[in-house]
Short mmCIF file of C-alpha atoms in Angstrom, two decimals:
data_model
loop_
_atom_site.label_atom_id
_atom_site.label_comp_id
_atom_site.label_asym_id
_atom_site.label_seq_id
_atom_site.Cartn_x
_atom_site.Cartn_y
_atom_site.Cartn_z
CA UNK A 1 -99.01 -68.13 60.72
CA UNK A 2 -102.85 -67.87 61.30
CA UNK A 3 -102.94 -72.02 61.17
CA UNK A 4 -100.12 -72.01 64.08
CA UNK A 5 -101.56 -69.51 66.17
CA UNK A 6 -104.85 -71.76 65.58
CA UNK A 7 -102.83 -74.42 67.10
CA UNK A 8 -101.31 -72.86 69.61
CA UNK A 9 -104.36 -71.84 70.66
CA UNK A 10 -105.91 -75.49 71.18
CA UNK A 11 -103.16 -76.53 72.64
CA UNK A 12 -103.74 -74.13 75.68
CA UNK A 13 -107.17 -74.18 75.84
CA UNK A 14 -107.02 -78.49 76.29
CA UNK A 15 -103.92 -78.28 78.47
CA UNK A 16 -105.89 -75.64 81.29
CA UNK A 17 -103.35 -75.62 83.40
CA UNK A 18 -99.46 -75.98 81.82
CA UNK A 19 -97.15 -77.42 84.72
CA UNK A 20 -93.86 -75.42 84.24
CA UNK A 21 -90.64 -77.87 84.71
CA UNK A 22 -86.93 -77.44 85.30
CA UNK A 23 -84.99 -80.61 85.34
CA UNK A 24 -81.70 -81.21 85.80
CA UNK A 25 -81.07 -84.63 84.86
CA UNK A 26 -82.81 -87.33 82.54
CA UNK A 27 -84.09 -89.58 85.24
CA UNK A 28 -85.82 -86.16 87.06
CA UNK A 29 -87.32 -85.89 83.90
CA UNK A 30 -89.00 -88.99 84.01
CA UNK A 31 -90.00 -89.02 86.91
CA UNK A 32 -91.82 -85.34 86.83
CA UNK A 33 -93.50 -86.19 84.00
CA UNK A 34 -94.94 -89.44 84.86
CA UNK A 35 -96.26 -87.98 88.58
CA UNK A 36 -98.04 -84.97 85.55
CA UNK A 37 -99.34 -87.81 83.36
CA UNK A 38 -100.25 -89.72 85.89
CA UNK A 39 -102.15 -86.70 87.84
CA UNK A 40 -104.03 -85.92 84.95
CA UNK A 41 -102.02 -83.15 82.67
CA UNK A 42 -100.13 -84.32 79.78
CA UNK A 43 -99.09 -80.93 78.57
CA UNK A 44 -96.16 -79.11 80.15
CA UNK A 45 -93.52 -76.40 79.28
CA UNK A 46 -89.67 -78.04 79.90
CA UNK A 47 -87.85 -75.03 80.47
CA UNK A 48 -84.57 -74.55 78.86
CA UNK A 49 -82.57 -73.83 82.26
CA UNK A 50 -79.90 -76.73 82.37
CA UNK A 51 -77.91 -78.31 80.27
CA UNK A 52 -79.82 -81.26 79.81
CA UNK A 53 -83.17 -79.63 79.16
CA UNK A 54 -82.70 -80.52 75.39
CA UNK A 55 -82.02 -84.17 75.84
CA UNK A 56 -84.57 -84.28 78.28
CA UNK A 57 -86.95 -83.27 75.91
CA UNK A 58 -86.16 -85.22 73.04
CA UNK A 59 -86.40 -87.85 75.11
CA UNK A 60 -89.45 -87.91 76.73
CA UNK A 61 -91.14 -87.34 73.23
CA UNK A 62 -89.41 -90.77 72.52
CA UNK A 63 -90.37 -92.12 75.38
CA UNK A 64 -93.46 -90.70 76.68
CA UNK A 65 -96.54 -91.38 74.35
CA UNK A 66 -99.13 -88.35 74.65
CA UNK A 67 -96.91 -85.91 76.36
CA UNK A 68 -96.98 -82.38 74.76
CA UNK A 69 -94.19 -80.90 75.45
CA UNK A 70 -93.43 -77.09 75.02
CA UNK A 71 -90.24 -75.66 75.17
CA UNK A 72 -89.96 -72.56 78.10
CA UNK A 73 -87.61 -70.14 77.99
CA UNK A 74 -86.77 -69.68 74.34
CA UNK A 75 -84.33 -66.88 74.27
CA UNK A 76 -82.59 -66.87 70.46
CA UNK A 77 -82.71 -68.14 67.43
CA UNK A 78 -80.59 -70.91 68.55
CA UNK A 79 -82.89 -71.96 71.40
CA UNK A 80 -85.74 -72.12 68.40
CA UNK A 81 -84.04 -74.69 66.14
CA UNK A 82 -82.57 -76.91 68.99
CA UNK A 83 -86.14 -77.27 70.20
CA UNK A 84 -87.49 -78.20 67.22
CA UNK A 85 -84.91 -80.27 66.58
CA UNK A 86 -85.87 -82.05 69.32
CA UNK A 87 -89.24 -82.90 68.91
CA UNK A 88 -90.90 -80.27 70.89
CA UNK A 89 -94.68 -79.80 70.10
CA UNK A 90 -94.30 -75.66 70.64
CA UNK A 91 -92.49 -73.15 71.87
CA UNK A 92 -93.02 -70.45 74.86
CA UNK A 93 -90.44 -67.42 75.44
CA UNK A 94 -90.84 -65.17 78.53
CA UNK A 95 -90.35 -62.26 76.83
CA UNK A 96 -90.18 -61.02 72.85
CA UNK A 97 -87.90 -58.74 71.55
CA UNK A 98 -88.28 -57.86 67.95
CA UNK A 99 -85.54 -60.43 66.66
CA UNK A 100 -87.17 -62.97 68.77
CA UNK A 101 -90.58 -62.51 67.87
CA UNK A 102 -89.57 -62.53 63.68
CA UNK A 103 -87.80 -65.45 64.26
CA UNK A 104 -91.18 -67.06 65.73
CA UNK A 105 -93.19 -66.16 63.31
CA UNK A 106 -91.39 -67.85 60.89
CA UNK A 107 -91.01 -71.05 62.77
CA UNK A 108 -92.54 -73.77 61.33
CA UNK A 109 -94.55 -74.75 64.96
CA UNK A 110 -97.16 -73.45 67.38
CA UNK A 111 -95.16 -70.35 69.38
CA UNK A 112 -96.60 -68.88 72.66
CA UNK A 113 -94.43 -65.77 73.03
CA UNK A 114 -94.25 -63.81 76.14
CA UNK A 115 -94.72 -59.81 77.16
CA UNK A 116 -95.63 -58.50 80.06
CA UNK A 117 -97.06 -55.16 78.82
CA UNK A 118 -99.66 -53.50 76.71
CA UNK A 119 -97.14 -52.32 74.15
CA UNK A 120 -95.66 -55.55 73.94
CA UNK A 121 -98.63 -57.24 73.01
CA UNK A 122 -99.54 -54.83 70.66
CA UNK A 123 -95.85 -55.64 68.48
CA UNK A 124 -96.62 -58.85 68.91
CA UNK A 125 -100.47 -58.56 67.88
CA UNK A 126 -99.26 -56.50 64.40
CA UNK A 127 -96.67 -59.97 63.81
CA UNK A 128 -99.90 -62.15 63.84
CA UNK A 129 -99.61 -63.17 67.15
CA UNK A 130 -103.08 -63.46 69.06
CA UNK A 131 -102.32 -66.72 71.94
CA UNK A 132 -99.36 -64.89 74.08
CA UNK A 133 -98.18 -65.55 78.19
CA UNK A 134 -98.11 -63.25 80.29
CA UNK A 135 -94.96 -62.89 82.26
CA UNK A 136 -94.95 -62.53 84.74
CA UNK A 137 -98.19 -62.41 85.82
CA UNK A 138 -98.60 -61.51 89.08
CA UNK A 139 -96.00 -59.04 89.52
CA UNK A 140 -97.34 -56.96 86.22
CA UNK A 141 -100.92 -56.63 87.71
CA UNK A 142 -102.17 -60.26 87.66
CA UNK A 143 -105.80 -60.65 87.20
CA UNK A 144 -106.33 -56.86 86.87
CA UNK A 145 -103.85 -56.76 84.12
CA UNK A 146 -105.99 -59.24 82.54
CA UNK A 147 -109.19 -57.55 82.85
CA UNK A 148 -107.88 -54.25 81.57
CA UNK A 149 -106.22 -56.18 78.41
CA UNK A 150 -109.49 -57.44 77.59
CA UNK A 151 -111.08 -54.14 76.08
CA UNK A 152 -108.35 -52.80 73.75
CA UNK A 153 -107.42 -56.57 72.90
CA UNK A 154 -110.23 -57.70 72.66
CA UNK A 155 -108.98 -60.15 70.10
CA UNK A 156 -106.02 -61.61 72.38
CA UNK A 157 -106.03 -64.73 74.53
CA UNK A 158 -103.34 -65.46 77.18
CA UNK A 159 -101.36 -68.16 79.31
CA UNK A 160 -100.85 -65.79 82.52
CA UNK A 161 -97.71 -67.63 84.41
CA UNK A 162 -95.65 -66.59 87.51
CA UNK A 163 -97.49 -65.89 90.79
CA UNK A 164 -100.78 -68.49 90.34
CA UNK A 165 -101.13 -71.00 92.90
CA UNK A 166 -103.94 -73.74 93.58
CA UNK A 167 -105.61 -71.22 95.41
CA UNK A 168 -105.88 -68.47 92.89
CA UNK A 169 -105.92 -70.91 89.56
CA UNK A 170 -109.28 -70.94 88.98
CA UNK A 171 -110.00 -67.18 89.53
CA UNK A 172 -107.47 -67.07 86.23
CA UNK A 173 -108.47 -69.68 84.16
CA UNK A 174 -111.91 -67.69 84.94
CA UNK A 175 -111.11 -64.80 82.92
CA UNK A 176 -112.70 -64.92 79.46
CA UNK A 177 -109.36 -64.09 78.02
CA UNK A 178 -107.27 -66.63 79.46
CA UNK A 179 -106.82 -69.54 77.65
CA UNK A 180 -104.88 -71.69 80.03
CA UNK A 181 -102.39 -71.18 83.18
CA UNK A 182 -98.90 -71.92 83.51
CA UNK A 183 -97.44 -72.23 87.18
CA UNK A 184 -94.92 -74.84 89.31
CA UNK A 185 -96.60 -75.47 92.22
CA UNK A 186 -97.21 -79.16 91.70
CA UNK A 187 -93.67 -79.17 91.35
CA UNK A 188 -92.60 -77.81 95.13
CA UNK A 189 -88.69 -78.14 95.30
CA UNK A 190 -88.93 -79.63 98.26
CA UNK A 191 -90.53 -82.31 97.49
CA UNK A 192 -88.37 -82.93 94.10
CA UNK A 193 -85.33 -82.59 96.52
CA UNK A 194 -87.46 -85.80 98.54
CA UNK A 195 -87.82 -87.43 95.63
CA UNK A 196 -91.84 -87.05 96.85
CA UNK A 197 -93.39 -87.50 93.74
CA UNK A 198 -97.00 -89.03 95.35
CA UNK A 199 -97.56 -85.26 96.45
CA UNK A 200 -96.84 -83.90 92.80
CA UNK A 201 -99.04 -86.08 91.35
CA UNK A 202 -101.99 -85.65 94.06
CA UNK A 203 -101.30 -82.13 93.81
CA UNK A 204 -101.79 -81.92 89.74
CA UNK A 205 -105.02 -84.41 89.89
CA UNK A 206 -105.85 -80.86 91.78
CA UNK A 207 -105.24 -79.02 88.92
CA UNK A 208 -107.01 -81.34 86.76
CA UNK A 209 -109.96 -81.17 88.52
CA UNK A 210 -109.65 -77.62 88.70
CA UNK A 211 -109.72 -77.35 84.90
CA UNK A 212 -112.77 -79.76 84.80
CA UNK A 213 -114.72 -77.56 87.12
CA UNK A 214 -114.10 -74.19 85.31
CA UNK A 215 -114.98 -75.35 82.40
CA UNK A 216 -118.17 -76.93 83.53
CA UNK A 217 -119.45 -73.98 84.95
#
């Protein structure tokens, strides 16, 4: 467990900013992911939304060389072994009820799992857990949540998703206790529905660069 959660950890911290995707057919796929590669981000989190999100991600690992891929929105046991079936490199839930978060720790790859409040994370702190996302982040208190998480968990790092935008990005990856961000908005539906993928991919060598900077400083 400790040697996953070490894992999961690096895998946050070098992604900085983790574009979450919903696709909804195999040739979407490809194309989001090659406007993220090509921006600058090779880590993202495929949600598990549509019926082809499995597919999808078994085959971009086949297809894709360097793409980490996470699986988003694990919900059950079921949603656990079809992912890793499937190649994916970890596996992110948005929330973590007890069955859930067992079943995690005994998977055999990194897990991110999700909570949203200080009693949550302390359940999932007592299973082992220490790298967890915070879901949704803006609506549960955002950057203040974060700061008032640091004290008592001292020992915790997140992936705050929902609610961060290029404008407020780096004030979260800012936060000692954030390890990376998770957000969409390099992936506006509009321009998916335009088939616009030059602005996804200008808009994540944003991102990039807004990693790069943060962590200069």
């Amino acid at each position: 467990m400790s040697e996953r959660q070490t894992r999961a950890a690096e895998l946050l911290r070098t992604a900085g900013v983790l574009p979450v995707i919903t696709v909804h057919s195999l040739d979407e796929a490809r194309a989001i992911a090659d406007a993220l590669l090509e921006g600058g981000l090779n880590t993202l989190e495929l949600t598990l939304r549509t019926p082809v999100a499995i597919e999808a991600l078994a085959m971009l690992k086949r297809e894709r060389s360097g793409i980490v891929i996470g699986a988003g929105t694990v919900l059950s046991e079921e949603n656990i072994r079809a992912s890793i079936d499937a190649g994916a490199d970890f596996l992110v839930t948005p929330g973590t009820p007890a069955a859930l978060a067992d079943a995690l720790a005994a998977a055999d790859i990194p897990v991110v799992p999700g909570a949203a409040t200080p009693t949550e994370f302390m359940a999932l702190r007592e299973r082992g857990f220490r790298n967890c996302k915070l879901f949704p982040a803006s609506a549960v208190g955002g950057l203040a949540m974060l700061k008032g998480l640091a004290g008592p968990l001292h020992d915790m790092r997140f992936c705050p998703t929902g609610g961060i935008s290029e404008s407020n990005a780096a004030e979260f990856l800012s936060q000692p206790n954030v390890l990376c961000i998770g957000g969409s908005w390099m992936l506006d539906k509009a321009w998916l529905a335009a088939g616009d993928y030059a602005r996804v991919r200008e808009t994540t060598a944003r991102a990039a660069q807004i990693v790069r900077d943060v962590r200069a400083n």
